[in-house]
Coordinates of C-alpha atoms and ligand atoms in Angstrom, one line a residue:
M1 CA 12.9 25.1 33.0
S2 CA 11.5 21.6 33.8
T3 CA 13.0 19.6 36.5
W4 CA 14.1 16.9 34.5
R5 CA 16.0 19.3 32.1
N6 CA 17.9 20.7 35.2
R7 CA 18.8 17.3 36.3
A8 CA 19.8 16.1 32.7
E9 CA 22.0 19.4 32.4
C10 CA 23.5 18.3 35.7
A11 CA 24.3 14.6 34.9
I12 CA 24.4 14.4 31.2
A13 CA 27.1 16.1 28.8
H14 CA 25.4 18.7 26.9
G15 CA 22.1 17.7 28.6
A16 CA 21.1 15.0 25.9
L17 CA 22.4 11.7 24.5
T18 CA 22.0 12.7 20.9
N19 CA 22.3 16.1 19.1
S20 CA 18.8 15.5 17.8
K21 CA 17.2 15.1 21.3
R22 CA 18.9 18.4 22.5
P23 CA 15.9 20.8 23.6
S24 CA 17.6 23.1 21.1
A25 CA 16.5 21.0 18.2
F26 CA 13.0 21.7 18.9
V27 CA 11.2 24.9 19.9
D28 CA 13.1 25.3 23.3
G29 CA 10.8 26.6 25.9
V30 CA 7.5 25.2 24.4
Y31 CA 8.4 21.5 23.8
P32 CA 8.7 19.0 26.7
T33 CA 12.2 17.8 27.1
H34 CA 11.8 14.6 28.5
I35 CA 9.4 11.7 27.7
S36 CA 8.5 9.5 30.4
R37 CA 6.6 6.5 28.4
G38 CA 5.2 5.7 25.2
H39 CA 2.3 3.6 23.5
G40 CA 1.4 3.2 20.0
A41 CA 2.4 6.4 18.2
H42 CA 1.8 8.5 21.5
V43 CA 4.2 9.7 24.1
W44 CA 3.8 11.2 27.6
D45 CA 6.1 13.8 28.9
G46 CA 7.6 14.1 32.6
D47 CA 4.4 15.9 33.5
G48 CA 2.1 13.4 32.2
K49 CA 0.9 15.4 29.1
K50 CA 0.1 13.1 25.9
Y51 CA 1.4 13.8 22.6
L52 CA 1.3 12.3 19.2
D53 CA 4.8 11.7 18.1
F54 CA 5.8 12.0 14.3
C55 CA 9.7 11.8 15.1
C56 CA 9.1 8.1 16.0
A57 CA 12.5 7.9 17.9
N58 CA 14.6 8.8 15.2
G59 CA 12.8 6.5 12.8
T60 CA 13.1 3.4 15.0
N61 CA 9.3 3.3 15.9
L62 CA 7.5 1.2 13.3
V63 CA 4.6 -0.7 14.7
G64 CA 4.0 1.3 18.0
Y65 CA 5.9 1.8 21.3
G66 CA 5.4 -0.9 23.6
H67 CA 3.9 -3.2 21.2
V68 CA 2.7 -6.2 23.2
T69 CA 4.1 -8.8 20.7
L70 CA 7.5 -7.4 20.7
A71 CA 7.6 -6.9 24.2
E72 CA 6.7 -10.5 24.9
A73 CA 9.4 -11.6 22.5
A74 CA 12.0 -9.4 24.4
F75 CA 10.8 -10.6 27.7
H76 CA 11.1 -14.2 26.8
A77 CA 14.5 -14.1 25.3
Y78 CA 15.7 -12.1 28.4
R79 CA 14.3 -14.8 30.6
E80 CA 16.4 -17.4 28.9
G81 CA 19.4 -15.4 28.7
S82 CA 20.2 -12.3 26.7
L83 CA 23.5 -13.2 25.8
F84 CA 25.9 -16.3 26.0
T85 CA 29.6 -17.4 26.2
L86 CA 29.2 -19.0 22.7
G87 CA 27.0 -18.0 19.8
S88 CA 23.4 -18.5 20.2
T89 CA 20.9 -20.7 18.2
L90 CA 18.6 -17.6 17.9
E91 CA 21.5 -15.5 15.8
V92 CA 21.5 -18.4 13.4
L93 CA 17.8 -18.1 13.0
A94 CA 17.9 -14.4 12.8
A95 CA 20.7 -14.5 10.2
E96 CA 18.8 -16.9 8.1
K97 CA 15.6 -14.8 8.4
A98 CA 17.7 -11.6 7.2
K99 CA 19.0 -13.6 4.2
E100 CA 15.4 -14.5 3.4
L101 CA 14.2 -10.7 3.6
W102 CA 17.3 -9.2 1.8
P103 CA 18.6 -11.5 -0.8
C104 CA 21.5 -9.2 -1.5
I105 CA 23.1 -10.8 1.8
D106 CA 24.8 -14.1 1.5
K107 CA 26.6 -13.6 4.8
L108 CA 26.2 -11.0 7.6
R109 CA 27.1 -9.7 11.1
F110 CA 24.9 -8.4 13.5
L111 CA 26.0 -5.3 15.4
K112 CA 24.2 -2.7 17.6
T113 CA 24.0 0.6 15.8
G114 CA 23.9 2.1 12.4
T115 CA 27.3 3.7 13.1
E116 CA 28.8 0.3 14.0
G117 CA 27.1 -1.1 10.7
C118 CA 28.4 1.5 8.6
S119 CA 31.9 1.7 10.1
A120 CA 32.2 -2.0 9.7
A121 CA 31.0 -1.9 6.1
I122 CA 33.8 0.6 5.0
K123 CA 36.4 -1.3 6.9
I124 CA 35.4 -4.5 5.2
A125 CA 35.4 -2.7 1.8
R126 CA 38.8 -1.6 2.4
A127 CA 39.9 -4.9 3.4
A128 CA 38.3 -6.5 0.4
T129 CA 39.5 -4.2 -2.3
G130 CA 43.1 -3.4 -0.7
R131 CA 42.1 0.4 -1.5
Q132 CA 41.6 3.2 0.8
E133 CA 39.4 5.8 -0.6
I134 CA 35.7 5.9 0.4
L135 CA 33.2 8.2 -1.0
S136 CA 30.2 9.1 0.6
E137 CA 26.8 10.9 0.3
G138 CA 24.9 11.8 3.4
Y139 CA 25.2 10.8 7.1
H140 CA 26.4 7.5 8.1
G141 CA 27.0 7.7 12.0
W142 CA 29.4 9.6 14.2
A143 CA 32.4 7.5 13.5
D144 CA 35.5 9.5 13.1
G145 CA 35.9 8.9 9.5
F146 CA 32.4 10.1 8.8
V147 CA 32.0 12.8 11.1
S148 CA 35.4 14.5 10.2
M149 CA 33.3 15.6 7.1
T150 CA 31.4 18.0 9.2
P151 CA 34.0 20.6 10.5
P152 CA 34.4 21.4 13.4
A153 CA 35.2 17.8 14.0
H154 CA 36.9 18.3 17.5
G155 CA 38.3 15.2 18.8
C156 CA 38.6 13.3 15.6
A157 CA 41.7 11.4 14.4
S158 CA 43.2 12.6 11.2
G159 CA 43.6 10.3 8.3
G160 CA 41.4 7.5 6.9
E161 CA 38.7 10.2 6.2
V162 CA 35.6 9.5 3.9
W163 CA 35.1 12.1 1.2
K164 CA 31.8 13.6 0.1
L165 CA 30.7 12.1 -3.5
C166 CA 30.0 15.0 -5.9
S167 CA 30.2 13.2 -9.1
L168 CA 30.3 9.9 -10.8
E169 CA 33.7 10.7 -12.3
E170 CA 35.1 10.9 -8.9
I171 CA 34.8 7.0 -8.6
T172 CA 37.9 5.6 -9.7
K173 CA 40.1 2.6 -9.7
K174 CA 41.5 4.1 -6.3
T175 CA 38.1 4.0 -4.8
A176 CA 37.4 1.4 -2.3
A177 CA 33.6 1.8 -1.9
V178 CA 31.0 4.3 -2.3
I179 CA 28.5 4.5 0.5
V180 CA 25.0 6.3 0.0
E181 CA 21.5 6.2 1.4
P182 CA 19.7 4.9 -1.6
I183 CA 16.8 7.0 -0.9
N184 CA 17.5 9.9 1.3
L185 CA 14.5 12.0 0.5
D186 CA 14.3 11.6 -3.0
S187 CA 12.2 8.6 -4.1
S188 CA 11.9 9.7 -7.8
L189 CA 12.4 7.8 -10.9
D190 CA 15.5 10.2 -11.6
R191 CA 17.0 8.8 -8.1
K192 CA 16.3 5.3 -9.1
K193 CA 18.0 5.8 -12.7
Y194 CA 20.8 7.4 -10.8
L195 CA 21.5 4.4 -8.5
Y196 CA 21.5 2.1 -11.6
Q197 CA 24.4 4.7 -13.1
L198 CA 26.2 4.6 -9.7
K199 CA 26.2 0.9 -9.6
A200 CA 27.3 0.6 -13.3
R201 CA 30.2 3.2 -12.4
C202 CA 31.4 1.3 -9.4
T203 CA 31.4 -1.9 -11.4
D204 CA 33.4 -0.4 -13.9
V205 CA 36.2 0.6 -11.8
G206 CA 36.0 -2.2 -9.2
A207 CA 34.7 -0.1 -6.6
L208 CA 32.0 -1.6 -4.0
L209 CA 28.7 -0.3 -3.6
I210 CA 27.5 0.4 -0.1
F211 CA 23.7 0.8 0.7
D212 CA 23.0 2.4 4.0
E213 CA 19.5 1.2 4.5
V214 CA 19.6 2.2 8.1
I215 CA 16.4 4.3 7.8
T216 CA 14.8 2.6 4.6
G217 CA 15.2 -0.9 6.1
F218 CA 11.6 -2.0 7.0
R219 CA 10.3 1.4 6.0
V220 CA 9.7 0.9 2.2
P221 CA 7.8 -1.8 0.3
K222 CA 9.6 -5.0 -0.1
L223 CA 11.5 -3.8 3.2
S224 CA 14.6 -2.3 1.5
V225 CA 15.3 0.0 -1.4
S226 CA 17.6 -2.5 -3.1
R227 CA 14.7 -5.0 -3.4
L228 CA 12.3 -2.6 -4.2
W229 CA 14.3 -1.1 -7.0
G230 CA 16.1 -4.1 -7.8
V231 CA 19.6 -2.6 -7.4
T232 CA 22.0 -5.1 -5.8
P233 CA 24.8 -3.4 -3.6
D234 CA 27.8 -5.2 -2.6
L235 CA 27.1 -4.4 1.0
I236 CA 24.0 -3.4 2.9
V237 CA 23.8 -1.8 6.2
L238 CA 20.5 -1.9 8.3
G239 CA 19.6 -0.6 11.4
K240 CA 16.9 1.7 13.3
A241 CA 13.5 0.1 13.0
I242 CA 14.7 -3.5 12.3
G243 CA 15.2 -4.1 16.0
G244 CA 11.5 -3.1 16.8
G245 CA 12.8 -0.6 19.2
L246 CA 15.8 -2.4 20.6
P247 CA 19.4 -1.8 19.3
L248 CA 20.1 -4.0 16.3
A249 CA 22.2 -3.4 13.1
I250 CA 23.3 -5.5 10.2
V251 CA 26.1 -5.2 8.0
G252 CA 25.8 -8.0 5.2
G253 CA 26.5 -8.8 1.5
K254 CA 28.3 -10.8 -0.9
R255 CA 30.0 -13.7 0.5
E256 CA 33.5 -13.1 -1.2
I257 CA 33.4 -9.6 0.3
M258 CA 31.9 -10.3 3.9
E259 CA 34.5 -13.1 4.1
C260 CA 37.3 -11.5 2.2
S261 CA 39.8 -12.0 4.8
D262 CA 40.1 -13.5 8.5
E263 CA 42.1 -10.2 9.2
Y264 CA 39.6 -7.5 9.3
F265 CA 38.5 -6.9 12.9
V266 CA 34.9 -6.4 13.5
S267 CA 33.8 -7.5 17.0
S268 CA 31.2 -6.4 19.5
T269 CA 30.3 -8.0 22.9
F270 CA 26.6 -7.3 22.6
A271 CA 26.2 -8.0 18.9
G272 CA 24.4 -11.2 19.8
D273 CA 22.0 -9.8 22.2
R274 CA 19.2 -12.1 22.1
T275 CA 16.3 -9.6 23.0
A276 CA 16.8 -7.7 19.9
L277 CA 17.4 -10.4 17.8
A278 CA 14.0 -11.9 19.2
T279 CA 12.1 -8.5 18.5
F280 CA 13.6 -8.4 15.1
L281 CA 12.4 -12.0 14.4
A282 CA 9.0 -11.0 16.0
L283 CA 8.8 -7.8 13.9
S284 CA 9.8 -9.7 10.6
D285 CA 6.6 -12.1 11.3
L286 CA 4.4 -9.1 12.1
L287 CA 5.3 -7.6 8.7
H288 CA 4.3 -10.6 7.0
S289 CA 0.9 -10.6 8.9
S290 CA -2.1 -8.9 7.2
S291 CA -2.3 -6.0 9.9
Y292 CA 1.3 -4.6 9.4
Q293 CA 1.8 -4.3 5.5
V294 CA 4.3 -1.9 4.7
P295 CA 2.8 -1.4 1.3
E296 CA -0.3 0.0 3.1
L297 CA 1.8 2.1 5.6
W298 CA 3.1 3.5 2.3
D299 CA -0.2 4.3 0.8
T300 CA -1.6 6.0 4.1
G301 CA 1.7 8.0 4.6
L302 CA 1.2 9.0 0.9
Y303 CA -2.1 10.1 1.7
F304 CA -1.1 12.2 4.8
L305 CA 1.6 13.7 2.9
D306 CA -0.7 14.8 0.1
R307 CA -3.0 16.4 2.7
F308 CA -0.5 17.9 4.4
N309 CA 1.4 19.5 1.6
G310 CA -2.0 20.8 0.4
I311 CA -2.6 23.0 3.4
S312 CA -0.1 25.7 2.8
E313 CA 3.1 26.5 0.6
L314 CA 4.4 27.9 3.6
V315 CA 5.1 24.7 5.4
Q316 CA 5.8 21.5 3.6
I317 CA 7.3 18.0 4.0
E318 CA 9.6 16.9 1.4
G319 CA 10.4 13.0 1.1
Y320 CA 8.8 9.6 0.7
P321 CA 5.6 8.5 2.5
T322 CA 7.2 7.0 5.5
R323 CA 9.9 9.6 6.1
G324 CA 10.4 13.4 5.2
A325 CA 11.8 16.3 6.3
F326 CA 10.2 19.8 7.0
R327 CA 10.8 22.7 4.6
G328 CA 10.0 26.3 5.0
H329 CA 11.3 29.7 6.5
P330 CA 12.7 28.7 9.9
E331 CA 10.7 31.2 11.7
I332 CA 7.3 29.9 10.2
L333 CA 8.4 26.4 10.8
G334 CA 9.3 27.1 14.4
K335 CA 5.8 29.1 14.9
F336 CA 4.0 26.0 13.2
W337 CA 5.8 23.4 15.3
Q338 CA 4.9 25.4 18.5
E339 CA 1.4 25.6 17.7
C340 CA 1.2 22.0 16.9
C341 CA 2.9 21.0 19.9
K342 CA 0.7 23.0 22.1
A343 CA -2.1 21.0 20.5
G344 CA -0.4 18.0 21.3
I345 CA 1.6 17.0 18.2
I346 CA 5.3 16.6 18.2
F347 CA 7.1 17.5 15.1
G348 CA 10.9 17.7 14.3
A349 CA 13.1 18.3 11.5
S350 CA 12.5 14.7 10.6
W351 CA 9.1 13.4 10.0
F352 CA 8.5 9.7 10.2
W353 CA 5.2 7.9 9.5
C354 CA 4.5 4.6 11.5
F355 CA 1.7 2.0 11.6
P356 CA -0.4 3.5 14.6
H357 CA -0.5 6.9 12.8
R358 CA -4.0 6.3 11.7
D359 CA -5.9 9.4 12.5
V360 CA -5.0 11.4 9.5
Q361 CA -8.1 13.9 9.7
N362 CA -7.5 15.0 13.2
V363 CA -3.8 15.7 12.6
I364 CA -4.6 17.6 9.6
E365 CA -7.2 19.7 11.4
V366 CA -4.6 20.7 13.8
C367 CA -2.0 21.5 11.2
E368 CA -4.6 23.8 9.4
E369 CA -5.3 25.6 12.6
A370 CA -1.6 26.0 13.3
I371 CA -1.0 27.3 9.9
W372 CA -3.7 29.8 10.2
K373 CA -2.4 31.1 13.5
V374 CA 1.2 31.4 12.0
K375 CA -0.7 33.5 9.2
R376 CA -2.3 35.6 11.7
G377 CA 1.2 36.5 13.2
V378 CA 1.4 34.3 16.4
R379 CA 4.3 35.1 18.5
L380 CA 7.3 32.6 19.0
E381 CA 7.1 31.6 22.7
G382 CA 10.4 29.8 22.7
H383 CA 13.7 29.6 20.8
L384 CA 14.0 28.6 17.0
P385 CA 15.1 25.0 16.5
Q386 CA 18.9 24.5 15.7
S387 CA 20.2 21.9 13.4
P388 CA 21.9 19.1 15.1
F389 CA 24.5 18.8 12.2
A390 CA 27.3 21.2 11.1
S391 CA 26.6 22.5 7.6
K392 CA 30.0 22.3 5.8
V393 CA 31.0 19.0 4.1
R394 CA 34.6 18.5 2.9
S395 CA 35.3 16.8 -0.6
P396 CA 38.7 15.3 -1.7
S397 CA 39.2 18.6 -3.8
G398 CA 39.1 20.8 -0.8
Ligands
LIG401 N1 23.2 5.9 8.6 C1 21.9 6.6 8.5 C2 21.2 6.9 7.1 C3 21.3 7.3 9.6 O1 20.2 8.0 9.6 C4 21.9 7.2 10.7 C5 21.5 7.6 12.1 N2 20.5 8.6 12.1 C6 23.1 6.1 11.1 C7 23.5 5.7 9.8 C8 23.9 6.1 12.2 O2 22.8 5.3 13.3 P1 23.0 5.1 14.7 O3 22.5 6.6 15.1 O4 22.2 4.0 15.1 O5 24.4 5.0 14.9

């Protein structure tokens, strides 16, 4: 057991800050447990061993760890004061930029995390509609209402829950809002059609449509699914990659919804932190430069996925070109990840593609070799990865 792991287990509850970073989420015993630094798409563990990282810090790393332009923007903002007693001129500039990037936003609030953004979105939706019921598809953070969908939800207040969306007919005049990730893994035409139907159903019954674009924001061409597919939600939530590695989230949408009342309470001391707003602005500029074109990232990611999924039926990545999830028998996946990790590649349940991931050929060769070893019956040297999520999800009907 590594020293860092021992020390973490003594000082940090359950040894990790998020479930997805627990040693048990990887091949425990083979994977490193702590990272000391990163550069581009690479990270170094506590012992100085270098790995190519395909988890991208839960999808936050888009242009590379320690990117100089973003680091300078953050440094400059901090040197001039990271947070003020009054609003900052930078937050106004950043809000204007966000409106430009995501035209479904008339008005917004900055927050720090995806959980804050999604919690604010459903609160605003309830305030705007005067209705209570929220229907949801997928994960939207760890707030009580959301997490209470995944029993056992020890410690959650009861009431005010969010129910799982099972069919369009469940959306009624009682529904305040439906919150979905517009693309979770499925970016097919069918999904696009479904989103149009979802939007129409919500409009018919007066329910609001919330797009949780915490992951898709900045990761798809046109920088959001709503823009890419021309489906306009009433509210949008963004997070993860938009801060360029610093914590930043946005909840925004139609003016009459965002300003439905002075009485809803969304308030966060660090929301206006200028370091993250500065990296957001610097990253937005980068994404408009010729070196960081998301459509090109999409193309290289697609090329990687095609090559990867062509290696073996045994291990597949399901998803879209910048984000996916591994599919395969748990034991085979565990052994495959183990061999990749030993060869210097970190894979996890979620797969992310970022700009510095350029060397497709080398990665494919490592993956081919790992599959070959799995087929030859390599021994599992650690424990099989455990899902960070509970598996059951409640629905209004039971
Ligand atoms: N929404 C989605 C779609 C997410 O994937 C996540 C985090 N994985 C969240 C919301 C919550 O974001 P955070 O962890 O920043 O609170």
